[in-house]
Amino acid sequence: MSEKNGYNALETAVVTDEGKAMLVWRGEPPFVVEQSETEDFAAAKPIYEGNAKNLYVTGLREGTHFFRVRGATGVTDPPLAVKAHYKPGWLVWTLMLSGLVILAATAVAILAGHRASAAREREGGEP
Amino acid sequence: MIAGAALLTPATGGILLAIFGTIWIGLGIWWGRKAKDLDGFMLAGRNVGMSLGSATTMATWVTSNTIMLAPLFALEKGVWGLLAYSTASFGLIFFAPLAARIHRVLPKGYTSGDFFKRRFGTLSWSFYLIITIIYSMAWLVTMGIAGGKLLESLADVNYVAGMSVILFVCVTYTIFGGLYAVIGTDFVQSLVILVGVIGIGVLILNKVPAAEIHADIAERSPALLDIWMPAALLAIFNNLFFGFGEVFHNNVWWSRAFAMRRKVAPRAFALSALLWLPIPVAAGFIGLCAGPLGIHIEKPDAVGPFVAASVLGEAGAIVVFIVVFCSLASSIDSLLAATSDLLTEDIYKKMINPQASPETLRRAAVGSVLVLGVICWAICVPAFDLLQVLFLSGPLVASTIWPVIAGLYWKRAPGWGAAAAMAAGTAVGLYAYFYIGWFTASLISAGISMLVMCLTTALAPSPTPFSWLAAKRDPQPEKN
């Protein structure tokens, strides 16, 4: 099983900063894709059953998630580990705050400019 | 159902293309019979009213990206992602007062380039032209490629054939009718898009209760329900300033401001923003329904249309096809018209033939639509993945936000300051795109541009306040 081609869990874990991955696998259908939060798949849950050979997973929480595929003849590939590692909180909040400041400044500049130009227009001044 | 197989047969797709292509060309030619002089061709006689004004603005802002990417944003980033996409409506709202000011200072203006040249001088105007031509061509070409690929996905129509038909239809009625034809067809397209997307959204939500959608997301993609999902939060302001930059700078929107009656323009832009807002919201929710409906996603960026078709059958697939065709045509014709205006007024008239008569300019405008169509077709044929080029234009267009604001409202903003703001915003924004992340580029560009514009105005203002009346008497000032 691979995010692209042939990775082993943890040694070749895929890292995503948006909590998403397109899983691709080989083998004979029908397939069952299982997801687990531990490498031993002790509490694995099936997330897909069908004949397709790919699956787009999104909304993965921060941490490592393990996936394996069972085909008609058993487990098709070594399991895949996907590490969801989001951007740090300080970067997110810095950008959010900056965005708010720039948005507020933009709104104020337009509003103030609009009022000033409207006042000039009422007084018959230059545009 | 697997979301990846064609929804319709090529024959059905071909028939729909033929019917709607013929309708749009016929309507465009009929509406465009008034486009006899330059003002008629370029600006629909400068007399567009409220209903047509708001409809054309809304329809132009609904692109294939709205139909295809909004569901993807929801699928990848949850409700915050959907709302992040919707922030593009803010650009239209914030442009509303600018539209009023544009009418006031340039009552006989033709293009956004007129504004930059007259207000800031040649240096800033040159920077501006580079930015806007890159962005406009990227948008135009990506719409052409998207059209071909969508028709291929939806109905197995050959990519080159589908793309060629869409471009041919749009170029034809734009050549015959100019902005009259564009606005008239946009009115019909806006109705089709609104009814189609919202109608499909309502029908799907009736089949899949919200509680079921929530439960499915909680089970499969729990992070999408997190209020503080970093990937979603990062997208909000970047998308917002990308949208601001697109609307504030591009001649697509300035030409509409010039075309509408003075008192209509601000209200039409505000109303169009409200009309546009439900489109990505409805499209986004459609995308979130894939899980509870058991639809397997092979092509994530096509999740919206495939969910619609799976719920509504062939009738739904036909509606999706028509909505996608309308969203593409409404954007492509606007880009053709607005970019040809820019080439005619800012390149041909200002640089090549300043003495050109209005009749000559009208012929040049028609010719430039044709040339743009041919160039676009040639670039679209290989079907390069140019979406990244469009996203890269985010820092470029975001750098123009504050020069536009300063130019319209601040009489002492120096022309070289606007050029510096665009250059600095673009440079730092592009650096951020490649070395920090795409989700920072437009935001950082807007911020840097704002700082440079404010600092240059505060520390080195123009020695005399800019006069629009004096600029009108001397239309090519180099004072700044």
Coordinates of C-alpha atoms in Angstrom, one line a residue:
Chain A
M1 CA 0.0 0.0 0.0
S2 CA 1.4 3.4 -0.8
E3 CA 0.6 7.0 -0.8
K4 CA 2.6 7.0 -4.0
N5 CA 4.5 3.7 -4.5
G6 CA 5.6 1.1 -1.9
Y7 CA 6.2 2.6 1.6
N8 CA 6.6 0.7 4.9
A9 CA 4.9 2.0 8.0
L10 CA 6.8 4.5 10.1
E11 CA 10.0 4.0 8.3
T12 CA 8.5 5.6 5.2
A13 CA 5.6 7.3 6.8
V14 CA 3.8 10.0 4.7
V15 CA 3.5 13.4 6.4
T16 CA 0.7 15.7 5.7
D17 CA 0.1 19.2 7.1
E18 CA -3.5 19.3 5.9
G19 CA -4.7 15.9 7.3
K20 CA -5.3 14.3 3.9
A21 CA -3.8 11.6 1.8
M22 CA -4.7 9.7 -1.4
L23 CA -4.1 6.0 -0.7
V24 CA -3.3 3.7 -3.6
W25 CA -2.9 -0.1 -3.5
R26 CA -2.6 -3.2 -5.7
G27 CA -4.2 -6.7 -5.6
E28 CA -7.4 -8.5 -6.4
P29 CA -10.8 -7.1 -5.4
P30 CA -12.9 -6.9 -3.4
F31 CA -10.9 -4.8 -0.9
V32 CA -11.4 -3.8 2.7
V33 CA -9.4 -0.8 3.9
E34 CA -8.8 -0.6 7.6
Q35 CA -7.6 2.3 9.7
S36 CA -6.0 2.0 13.1
E37 CA -4.3 4.4 15.6
T38 CA -1.8 1.7 16.5
E39 CA 0.7 -0.2 14.4
D40 CA -0.6 -3.6 15.6
F41 CA -4.1 -2.8 14.3
A42 CA -5.5 -4.0 17.6
A43 CA -8.6 -1.8 17.3
A44 CA -8.8 -1.4 13.5
K45 CA -12.0 -0.2 11.9
P46 CA -13.0 -0.7 8.3
I47 CA -13.3 2.6 6.4
Y48 CA -13.9 1.3 2.8
E49 CA -15.2 -1.8 1.2
G50 CA -15.3 -2.2 -2.6
N51 CA -13.4 -2.7 -5.8
A52 CA -11.6 0.6 -6.2
K53 CA -7.8 0.8 -5.8
N54 CA -7.6 4.1 -4.2
L55 CA -9.1 6.1 -1.4
Y56 CA -9.0 9.8 -0.5
V57 CA -8.8 10.3 3.3
T58 CA -9.3 13.7 4.8
G59 CA -9.8 15.2 8.2
L60 CA -7.1 13.2 10.0
R61 CA -6.4 14.4 13.5
E62 CA -2.9 15.3 14.6
G63 CA -0.9 12.1 15.1
T64 CA 0.0 8.9 13.2
H65 CA -2.7 6.9 11.5
F66 CA -2.1 3.4 10.1
F67 CA -3.8 1.9 7.0
R68 CA -3.9 -1.6 5.6
V69 CA -5.8 -3.2 2.7
R70 CA -7.2 -6.7 2.6
G71 CA -7.9 -8.0 -0.8
A72 CA -9.5 -11.3 -2.0
T73 CA -6.2 -13.1 -1.2
G74 CA -5.4 -11.4 2.1
V75 CA -3.4 -8.3 3.1
T76 CA -2.0 -6.8 -0.2
D77 CA 0.9 -4.6 1.0
P78 CA 2.7 -3.6 4.1
P79 CA 0.6 -1.1 6.1
L80 CA 1.1 2.6 5.5
A81 CA 1.6 5.2 8.2
V82 CA 0.3 8.7 7.6
K83 CA 1.4 11.4 10.0
A84 CA -0.9 14.3 10.3
H85 CA 1.3 17.1 11.5
Y86 CA -0.4 20.5 11.2
K87 CA 1.3 23.9 11.1
P88 CA 2.2 25.1 14.6
G89 CA -0.4 27.0 16.6
W90 CA 1.8 30.1 16.9
L91 CA 2.1 30.4 13.0
V92 CA -1.7 29.9 12.6
W93 CA -2.5 32.6 15.2
T94 CA 0.1 35.0 13.9
L95 CA -1.3 34.8 10.4
M96 CA -4.9 35.0 11.6
L97 CA -4.1 38.1 13.7
S98 CA -2.2 39.7 10.8
G99 CA -5.1 38.9 8.5
L100 CA -7.6 40.6 10.9
V101 CA -5.4 43.7 11.2
I102 CA -4.9 44.0 7.4
L103 CA -8.7 43.5 6.9
A104 CA -9.6 46.0 9.5
A105 CA -7.1 48.5 8.0
T106 CA -8.5 48.0 4.5
A107 CA -12.1 48.5 5.7
V108 CA -11.1 51.7 7.6
A109 CA -9.2 53.1 4.7
I110 CA -12.1 52.5 2.3
L111 CA -14.8 53.8 4.7
A112 CA -12.8 56.9 5.7
G113 CA -12.0 57.6 2.0
H114 CA -15.6 57.1 1.0
R115 CA -16.9 59.5 3.6
A116 CA -14.3 62.1 2.9
S117 CA -15.0 62.0 -0.8
A118 CA -18.7 62.1 -0.2
A119 CA -18.3 65.2 2.0
R120 CA -16.2 66.9 -0.8
E121 CA -18.9 66.0 -3.3
R122 CA -21.6 67.6 -1.2
E123 CA -19.6 70.7 -0.8
G124 CA -19.1 70.9 -4.6
G125 CA -15.3 70.4 -4.3
E126 CA -12.9 68.5 -6.6
P127 CA -13.4 64.7 -6.7
Chain B
M1 CA -21.1 4.6 -7.3
I2 CA -17.6 5.5 -8.2
A3 CA -17.1 9.3 -8.6
G4 CA -14.8 9.2 -11.6
A5 CA -16.7 7.6 -14.4
A6 CA -18.5 9.8 -17.0
L7 CA -22.0 10.7 -16.0
L8 CA -23.4 11.2 -19.5
T9 CA -22.7 9.6 -22.9
P10 CA -20.7 11.6 -25.5
A11 CA -23.8 11.9 -27.6
T12 CA -25.7 13.5 -24.8
G13 CA -22.8 15.8 -24.1
G14 CA -22.5 16.7 -27.7
I15 CA -26.2 17.5 -28.1
L16 CA -26.2 19.7 -24.9
L17 CA -23.1 21.5 -26.2
A18 CA -24.7 22.1 -29.6
I19 CA -28.0 23.3 -28.1
F20 CA -26.6 25.7 -25.5
G21 CA -23.8 26.8 -27.8
T22 CA -26.3 27.8 -30.4
I23 CA -28.5 29.5 -27.8
W24 CA -25.7 31.6 -26.4
I25 CA -24.4 32.6 -29.8
G26 CA -27.9 33.6 -30.9
L27 CA -28.7 35.5 -27.7
G28 CA -25.3 37.2 -27.7
I29 CA -25.6 38.4 -31.3
W30 CA -29.2 39.6 -30.7
W31 CA -28.3 41.5 -27.5
G32 CA -25.1 42.8 -29.1
R33 CA -26.8 44.5 -32.0
K34 CA -26.6 47.7 -30.0
A35 CA -22.8 47.5 -29.8
K36 CA -22.3 49.7 -32.8
D37 CA -19.9 52.3 -31.4
L38 CA -16.9 52.0 -29.0
D39 CA -18.8 52.7 -25.8
G40 CA -21.4 50.2 -26.9
F41 CA -18.9 47.5 -27.6
M42 CA -16.6 48.0 -24.7
L43 CA -19.0 49.3 -22.0
A44 CA -22.5 48.4 -23.1
G45 CA -23.3 52.1 -23.6
R46 CA -22.4 52.9 -19.9
N47 CA -26.1 52.4 -19.1
V48 CA -26.4 49.0 -17.4
G49 CA -29.1 48.8 -14.7
M50 CA -29.4 47.0 -11.4
S51 CA -30.7 43.6 -12.5
L52 CA -28.2 43.1 -15.4
G53 CA -25.4 44.7 -13.4
S54 CA -25.7 42.4 -10.4
A55 CA -26.4 39.4 -12.5
T56 CA -23.3 39.8 -14.7
T57 CA -21.1 40.4 -11.7
M58 CA -22.4 37.4 -9.8
A59 CA -22.2 35.1 -12.9
T60 CA -18.7 36.2 -13.8
W61 CA -17.5 35.4 -10.2
V62 CA -19.0 31.9 -10.4
T63 CA -16.3 30.0 -12.3
S64 CA -15.7 26.3 -12.7
N65 CA -13.5 26.7 -9.6
T66 CA -16.6 27.7 -7.6
I67 CA -18.4 24.6 -8.6
M68 CA -15.4 22.2 -8.3
L69 CA -13.1 23.7 -5.7
A70 CA -15.7 24.7 -3.1
P71 CA -16.8 21.0 -2.6
L72 CA -13.1 20.1 -2.4
F73 CA -12.4 22.8 0.2
A74 CA -15.3 21.4 2.3
L75 CA -14.1 17.8 1.8
E76 CA -10.5 18.7 2.9
K77 CA -11.1 21.4 5.5
G78 CA -14.7 21.0 6.7
V79 CA -17.1 23.8 7.2
W80 CA -14.3 26.3 7.9
G81 CA -12.9 25.4 4.4
L82 CA -16.2 26.0 2.9
L83 CA -16.5 29.4 4.6
A84 CA -12.9 30.2 3.6
Y85 CA -13.9 29.8 0.0
S86 CA -16.9 32.0 0.5
T87 CA -14.7 34.9 1.7
A88 CA -14.3 35.6 -2.0
S89 CA -17.6 37.4 -1.8
F90 CA -16.0 40.0 0.4
G91 CA -14.0 41.3 -2.6
L92 CA -17.2 42.3 -4.3
I93 CA -18.7 43.9 -1.2
F94 CA -15.6 46.0 -0.5
F95 CA -15.4 47.0 -4.2
A96 CA -18.9 48.5 -4.0
P97 CA -17.8 51.9 -2.6
L98 CA -14.8 51.8 -4.9
A99 CA -17.1 51.5 -7.8
A100 CA -18.8 54.7 -6.8
R101 CA -15.5 56.5 -6.5
I102 CA -14.3 55.1 -9.8
H103 CA -17.4 56.7 -11.5
R104 CA -16.6 60.0 -9.7
V105 CA -13.0 60.3 -10.7
L106 CA -13.1 58.7 -14.1
P107 CA -16.6 59.3 -15.5
K108 CA -15.3 58.7 -19.1
G109 CA -12.8 56.0 -18.2
Y110 CA -12.5 52.8 -20.1
T111 CA -10.1 50.5 -18.2
S112 CA -8.4 50.0 -14.9
G113 CA -5.2 50.8 -16.8
D114 CA -6.6 54.3 -17.5
F115 CA -6.7 54.8 -13.7
F116 CA -3.2 53.6 -13.0
K117 CA -1.7 55.6 -15.9
R118 CA -3.5 58.8 -15.0
R119 CA -3.2 58.6 -11.2
F120 CA 0.3 57.1 -10.8
G121 CA 2.2 57.6 -14.0
T122 CA 4.0 55.2 -16.4
L123 CA 6.1 53.3 -13.9
S124 CA 3.2 52.1 -11.8
W125 CA 1.1 51.6 -14.9
S126 CA 3.8 49.3 -16.3
F127 CA 4.0 47.2 -13.2
Y128 CA 0.2 47.0 -13.1
L129 CA 0.0 45.9 -16.7
I130 CA 2.4 43.1 -16.2
I131 CA 0.5 41.8 -13.1
T132 CA -2.9 42.1 -14.7
I133 CA -2.0 40.5 -18.0
I134 CA -0.3 37.5 -16.2
Y135 CA -3.3 37.0 -14.0
S136 CA -5.9 37.5 -16.8
M137 CA -4.3 35.1 -19.1
A138 CA -3.8 32.5 -16.3
W139 CA -7.5 32.8 -15.5
L140 CA -8.6 32.7 -19.1
V141 CA -6.4 29.7 -20.0
T142 CA -7.3 27.7 -16.8
M143 CA -11.0 28.3 -17.6
G144 CA -10.5 26.9 -21.1
I145 CA -8.6 23.9 -19.8
A146 CA -11.1 23.3 -17.1
G147 CA -13.9 23.4 -19.7
G148 CA -12.3 20.8 -21.8
K149 CA -11.4 18.5 -18.8
L150 CA -14.9 18.9 -17.2
L151 CA -16.7 18.0 -20.4
E152 CA -14.4 15.0 -20.8
S153 CA -15.1 13.9 -17.2
L154 CA -18.8 14.5 -17.3
A155 CA -19.6 13.2 -20.7
D156 CA -16.5 11.7 -22.2
V157 CA -16.4 14.5 -24.8
N158 CA -12.9 14.7 -26.4
Y159 CA -10.9 17.2 -24.5
V160 CA -9.7 19.3 -27.5
A161 CA -13.2 19.2 -29.0
G162 CA -15.0 20.3 -25.9
M163 CA -12.5 23.0 -25.1
S164 CA -12.6 24.3 -28.6
V165 CA -16.4 24.5 -28.7
I166 CA -16.6 26.4 -25.4
L167 CA -14.0 28.9 -26.6
F168 CA -15.6 29.2 -30.1
V169 CA -19.0 30.0 -28.6
C170 CA -17.6 32.6 -26.2
V171 CA -15.4 34.3 -28.8
T172 CA -18.1 34.4 -31.4
Y173 CA -20.8 36.2 -29.4
T174 CA -18.2 38.5 -27.7
I175 CA -16.9 39.5 -31.1
F176 CA -20.4 40.2 -32.4
G177 CA -21.9 41.9 -29.3
G178 CA -19.1 43.1 -27.0
L179 CA -20.1 43.8 -23.5
Y180 CA -23.8 43.9 -24.4
A181 CA -23.6 40.3 -25.4
V182 CA -21.5 39.3 -22.4
I183 CA -23.9 41.0 -19.9
G184 CA -27.0 39.7 -21.6
T185 CA -25.8 36.1 -21.6
D186 CA -24.5 36.5 -18.1
F187 CA -28.0 37.4 -16.9
V188 CA -29.4 34.1 -18.2
Q189 CA -26.4 32.1 -17.0
S190 CA -26.7 33.6 -13.5
L191 CA -30.3 32.4 -13.2
V192 CA -29.3 28.9 -14.4
I193 CA -26.4 28.7 -12.0
L194 CA -28.4 30.0 -9.0
V195 CA -31.4 27.8 -9.5
G196 CA -29.2 24.8 -10.5
V197 CA -26.7 24.8 -7.7
I198 CA -29.0 25.8 -4.9
G199 CA -31.8 23.5 -6.2
I200 CA -29.4 20.5 -6.3
G201 CA -28.1 21.4 -2.8
V202 CA -31.6 21.5 -1.4
L203 CA -32.6 18.2 -3.0
I204 CA -29.5 16.5 -1.7
L205 CA -29.9 17.8 1.8
N206 CA -33.5 16.5 1.7
K207 CA -32.2 13.1 1.0
V208 CA -29.3 13.2 3.5
P209 CA -30.2 14.7 6.8
A210 CA -27.7 17.1 8.3
A211 CA -27.4 14.8 11.4
E212 CA -26.3 12.0 9.2
I213 CA -23.7 14.2 7.5
H214 CA -22.4 15.2 10.9
A215 CA -22.2 11.6 12.1
D216 CA -20.4 10.5 9.0
I217 CA -17.8 13.2 9.2
A218 CA -17.3 12.6 12.9
E219 CA -16.6 8.9 12.1
R220 CA -14.5 9.2 9.0
S221 CA -12.9 12.7 9.1
P222 CA -13.1 14.0 12.7
A223 CA -10.7 16.9 12.2
L224 CA -13.1 18.5 9.8
L225 CA -15.3 19.3 12.7
D226 CA -12.6 21.0 14.7
I227 CA -13.2 24.7 15.1
W228 CA -9.4 25.2 15.3
M229 CA -8.4 23.1 12.3
P230 CA -5.1 24.8 11.3
A231 CA -5.3 24.0 7.6
A232 CA -8.8 25.6 7.4
L233 CA -7.9 28.6 9.4
L234 CA -4.8 29.3 7.3
A235 CA -7.0 29.3 4.2
I236 CA -9.4 31.9 5.4
F237 CA -7.4 35.2 5.1
N238 CA -5.3 34.0 2.2
N239 CA -8.4 33.3 0.2
L240 CA -9.9 36.6 1.3
F241 CA -7.0 38.7 0.1
F242 CA -6.6 36.7 -3.1
G243 CA -10.2 37.6 -3.8
F244 CA -9.7 41.2 -2.9
G245 CA -6.8 41.4 -5.2
E246 CA -8.6 39.8 -8.1
V247 CA -11.6 42.1 -7.8
F248 CA -9.8 45.4 -6.9
H249 CA -7.3 45.2 -9.7
N250 CA -8.8 43.4 -12.7
N251 CA -10.5 45.1 -15.6
V252 CA -13.3 42.6 -15.6
W253 CA -14.7 44.4 -12.6
W254 CA -13.6 47.9 -13.5
S255 CA -15.3 47.6 -16.9
R256 CA -18.5 46.6 -15.1
A257 CA -18.2 49.6 -12.9
F258 CA -17.8 51.8 -15.9
A259 CA -20.6 50.1 -17.7
M260 CA -23.2 50.5 -14.9
R261 CA -25.0 53.7 -14.2
R262 CA -23.3 55.7 -11.5
K263 CA -25.8 55.1 -8.7
V264 CA -26.4 51.5 -9.7
A265 CA -22.7 50.4 -9.6
P266 CA -22.2 50.2 -5.8
R267 CA -25.5 48.6 -5.1
A268 CA -25.1 46.1 -7.9
F269 CA -21.7 45.0 -6.6
A270 CA -23.1 44.6 -3.1
L271 CA -26.1 42.6 -4.3
S272 CA -24.0 40.4 -6.5
A273 CA -21.9 39.4 -3.5
L274 CA -25.0 38.3 -1.6
L275 CA -26.2 36.4 -4.7
W276 CA -22.8 34.7 -5.1
L277 CA -22.4 33.7 -1.4
P278 CA -24.9 30.7 -1.4
I279 CA -23.2 29.1 -4.5
P280 CA -20.0 27.9 -2.8
V281 CA -21.9 27.1 0.4
A282 CA -24.4 24.9 -1.5
A283 CA -21.6 23.4 -3.6
G284 CA -19.5 22.7 -0.5
F285 CA -22.3 20.9 1.3
I286 CA -22.8 18.8 -1.7
G287 CA -19.2 17.7 -1.4
L288 CA -19.7 16.8 2.2
C289 CA -22.5 14.4 1.3
A290 CA -20.2 12.0 -0.5
G291 CA -19.4 10.0 2.6
P292 CA -23.0 9.4 3.9
L293 CA -24.1 8.6 0.4
G294 CA -21.4 6.0 0.0
I295 CA -19.9 7.6 -3.0
H296 CA -16.3 6.6 -3.5
I297 CA -14.1 9.5 -4.6
E298 CA -11.5 8.8 -7.3
K299 CA -11.2 12.4 -8.4
P300 CA -11.5 14.7 -5.4
D301 CA -11.8 17.8 -7.4
A302 CA -14.9 16.4 -9.2
V303 CA -16.7 15.3 -6.1
G304 CA -19.4 18.0 -6.4
P305 CA -20.8 17.1 -9.8
F306 CA -20.6 13.4 -9.1
V307 CA -22.5 13.6 -5.8
A308 CA -25.2 15.6 -7.6
A309 CA -25.5 13.0 -10.4
S310 CA -25.5 10.1 -8.1
V311 CA -28.5 11.5 -6.1
L312 CA -30.5 12.9 -9.0
G313 CA -29.6 10.4 -11.7
E314 CA -29.2 11.4 -15.4
A315 CA -31.4 14.4 -15.0
G316 CA -29.1 15.6 -12.3
A317 CA -26.1 15.0 -14.5
I318 CA -27.6 17.0 -17.2
V319 CA -28.3 19.9 -14.8
V320 CA -24.7 19.7 -13.6
F321 CA -23.4 19.8 -17.2
I322 CA -25.5 22.9 -18.0
V323 CA -24.5 24.6 -14.8
V324 CA -20.8 23.9 -15.4
F325 CA -21.1 25.1 -19.0
C326 CA -22.8 28.4 -17.8
S327 CA -20.2 29.0 -15.2
L328 CA -17.4 28.6 -17.7
A329 CA -19.0 30.7 -20.4
S330 CA -19.9 33.5 -18.0
S331 CA -16.3 33.8 -16.9
I332 CA -14.6 33.3 -20.2
D333 CA -16.7 35.9 -22.1
S334 CA -16.0 38.5 -19.4
L335 CA -12.3 37.8 -19.5
L336 CA -12.2 38.0 -23.3
A337 CA -14.1 41.3 -23.3
A338 CA -12.2 42.9 -20.4
T339 CA -8.7 41.8 -21.5
S340 CA -9.4 43.0 -25.1
D341 CA -10.4 46.4 -23.7
L342 CA -7.1 46.5 -21.8
L343 CA -5.1 45.6 -24.9
T344 CA -7.0 48.1 -27.0
E345 CA -7.0 51.0 -24.7
D346 CA -3.7 50.6 -22.8
I347 CA -1.5 48.9 -25.4
Y348 CA -2.9 49.8 -28.8
K349 CA -4.1 53.3 -28.1
K350 CA -1.6 54.5 -25.5
M351 CA 1.5 52.9 -27.0
I352 CA 0.9 52.3 -30.8
N353 CA -1.8 54.6 -32.2
P354 CA -2.7 57.5 -29.8
Q355 CA -4.6 59.2 -32.6
A356 CA -6.9 56.2 -33.3
S357 CA -10.5 57.2 -33.9
P358 CA -13.3 55.5 -31.9
E359 CA -14.1 53.4 -35.0
T360 CA -10.5 52.2 -35.3
L361 CA -10.5 51.4 -31.6
R362 CA -13.7 49.4 -31.9
R363 CA -12.2 47.4 -34.7
A364 CA -9.0 46.9 -32.6
A365 CA -11.2 45.6 -29.7
V366 CA -12.9 43.1 -32.0
G367 CA -9.6 42.0 -33.3
S368 CA -8.0 41.6 -29.9
V369 CA -10.9 39.4 -28.8
L370 CA -10.2 37.1 -31.7
V371 CA -6.4 37.1 -31.1
L372 CA -6.9 36.4 -27.4
G373 CA -9.2 33.5 -28.3
V374 CA -6.7 32.0 -30.7
I375 CA -3.8 32.4 -28.2
C376 CA -5.9 30.9 -25.4
W377 CA -6.9 27.9 -27.6
A378 CA -3.2 27.3 -28.5
I379 CA -2.1 27.3 -24.9
C380 CA -5.1 25.1 -23.9
V381 CA -4.5 22.3 -26.4
P382 CA -1.7 20.6 -24.5
A383 CA -3.8 20.8 -21.3
F384 CA -0.9 21.8 -19.0
D385 CA -1.8 21.9 -15.4
L386 CA -1.8 25.7 -15.1
L387 CA -3.9 25.9 -11.9
Q388 CA -0.7 26.5 -10.0
V389 CA 0.1 29.4 -12.2
L390 CA -3.3 30.9 -11.3
F391 CA -2.6 30.3 -7.6
L392 CA 0.9 31.9 -8.0
S393 CA -0.8 35.0 -9.2
G394 CA -2.3 35.4 -5.7
P395 CA 0.6 37.5 -4.3
L396 CA 0.8 39.5 -7.6
V397 CA -2.9 40.6 -7.4
A398 CA -2.9 41.0 -3.6
S399 CA -0.1 43.6 -4.0
T400 CA -2.4 45.9 -6.0
I401 CA -5.1 46.2 -3.3
W402 CA -3.5 49.1 -1.4
P403 CA -2.3 51.0 -4.5
V404 CA -5.9 51.0 -5.7
I405 CA -7.3 52.2 -2.4
A406 CA -4.6 54.9 -2.1
G407 CA -4.9 56.0 -5.7
L408 CA -8.7 56.5 -5.3
Y409 CA -8.8 58.1 -1.9
W410 CA -5.4 59.6 -1.0
K411 CA -4.4 62.6 -3.0
R412 CA -0.8 62.6 -1.8
A413 CA 0.0 59.0 -2.4
P414 CA 3.1 59.1 -4.7
G415 CA 3.1 57.2 -8.0
W416 CA 6.5 55.6 -7.3
G417 CA 5.1 54.5 -3.9
A418 CA 2.4 52.5 -5.7
A419 CA 5.1 50.9 -7.9
A420 CA 7.2 50.1 -4.9
A421 CA 4.2 48.6 -3.1
M422 CA 3.3 46.3 -6.0
A423 CA 6.9 45.3 -6.4
A424 CA 7.6 44.6 -2.7
G425 CA 4.3 42.8 -2.2
T426 CA 4.8 40.6 -5.2
A427 CA 8.4 39.7 -4.3
V428 CA 7.8 39.0 -0.7
G429 CA 4.5 37.2 -1.4
L430 CA 6.2 34.9 -4.0
Y431 CA 9.0 34.2 -1.5
A432 CA 6.4 33.2 1.1
Y433 CA 4.6 31.0 -1.5
F434 CA 7.6 28.9 -2.1
Y435 CA 9.4 29.0 1.3
I436 CA 6.6 29.2 3.9
G437 CA 3.5 27.9 2.2
W438 CA 0.8 28.8 -0.4
F439 CA -1.6 29.7 2.4
T440 CA 0.5 32.7 3.3
A441 CA 1.3 34.3 -0.1
S442 CA -1.7 36.6 -0.7
L443 CA -1.9 37.6 2.9
I444 CA 1.7 38.5 3.2
S445 CA 1.7 40.3 -0.2
A446 CA -1.3 42.4 0.9
G447 CA 0.4 43.2 4.2
I448 CA 3.7 44.2 2.7
S449 CA 2.0 46.3 0.0
M450 CA -0.1 48.0 2.7
L451 CA 3.0 48.9 4.7
V452 CA 5.0 50.2 1.7
M453 CA 2.0 52.3 0.4
C454 CA 1.3 53.8 3.9
L455 CA 5.0 54.5 4.6
T456 CA 5.7 56.1 1.2
T457 CA 2.6 58.2 1.5
A458 CA 3.4 59.3 5.1
L459 CA 7.2 59.8 4.7
A460 CA 7.5 61.0 1.0
P461 CA 4.1 62.3 -0.1
S462 CA 3.6 64.0 -3.4
P463 CA 4.5 67.7 -3.2
T464 CA 1.0 68.7 -4.4
P465 CA -2.3 66.9 -4.0
F466 CA -3.3 65.0 -7.0
S467 CA -6.1 66.6 -9.1
W468 CA -8.4 64.5 -11.1
L469 CA -9.6 67.6 -12.9
A470 CA -6.1 68.6 -13.9
A471 CA -5.4 65.0 -14.9
K472 CA -8.5 65.1 -17.1
R473 CA -7.1 68.2 -18.9
D474 CA -3.7 66.6 -19.2
P475 CA -4.4 62.9 -19.5
Q476 CA -0.7 61.7 -19.4
P477 CA 0.9 63.2 -16.2
E478 CA 4.4 62.2 -15.2
K479 CA 4.3 64.3 -12.0
N480 CA 4.3 61.4 -9.6

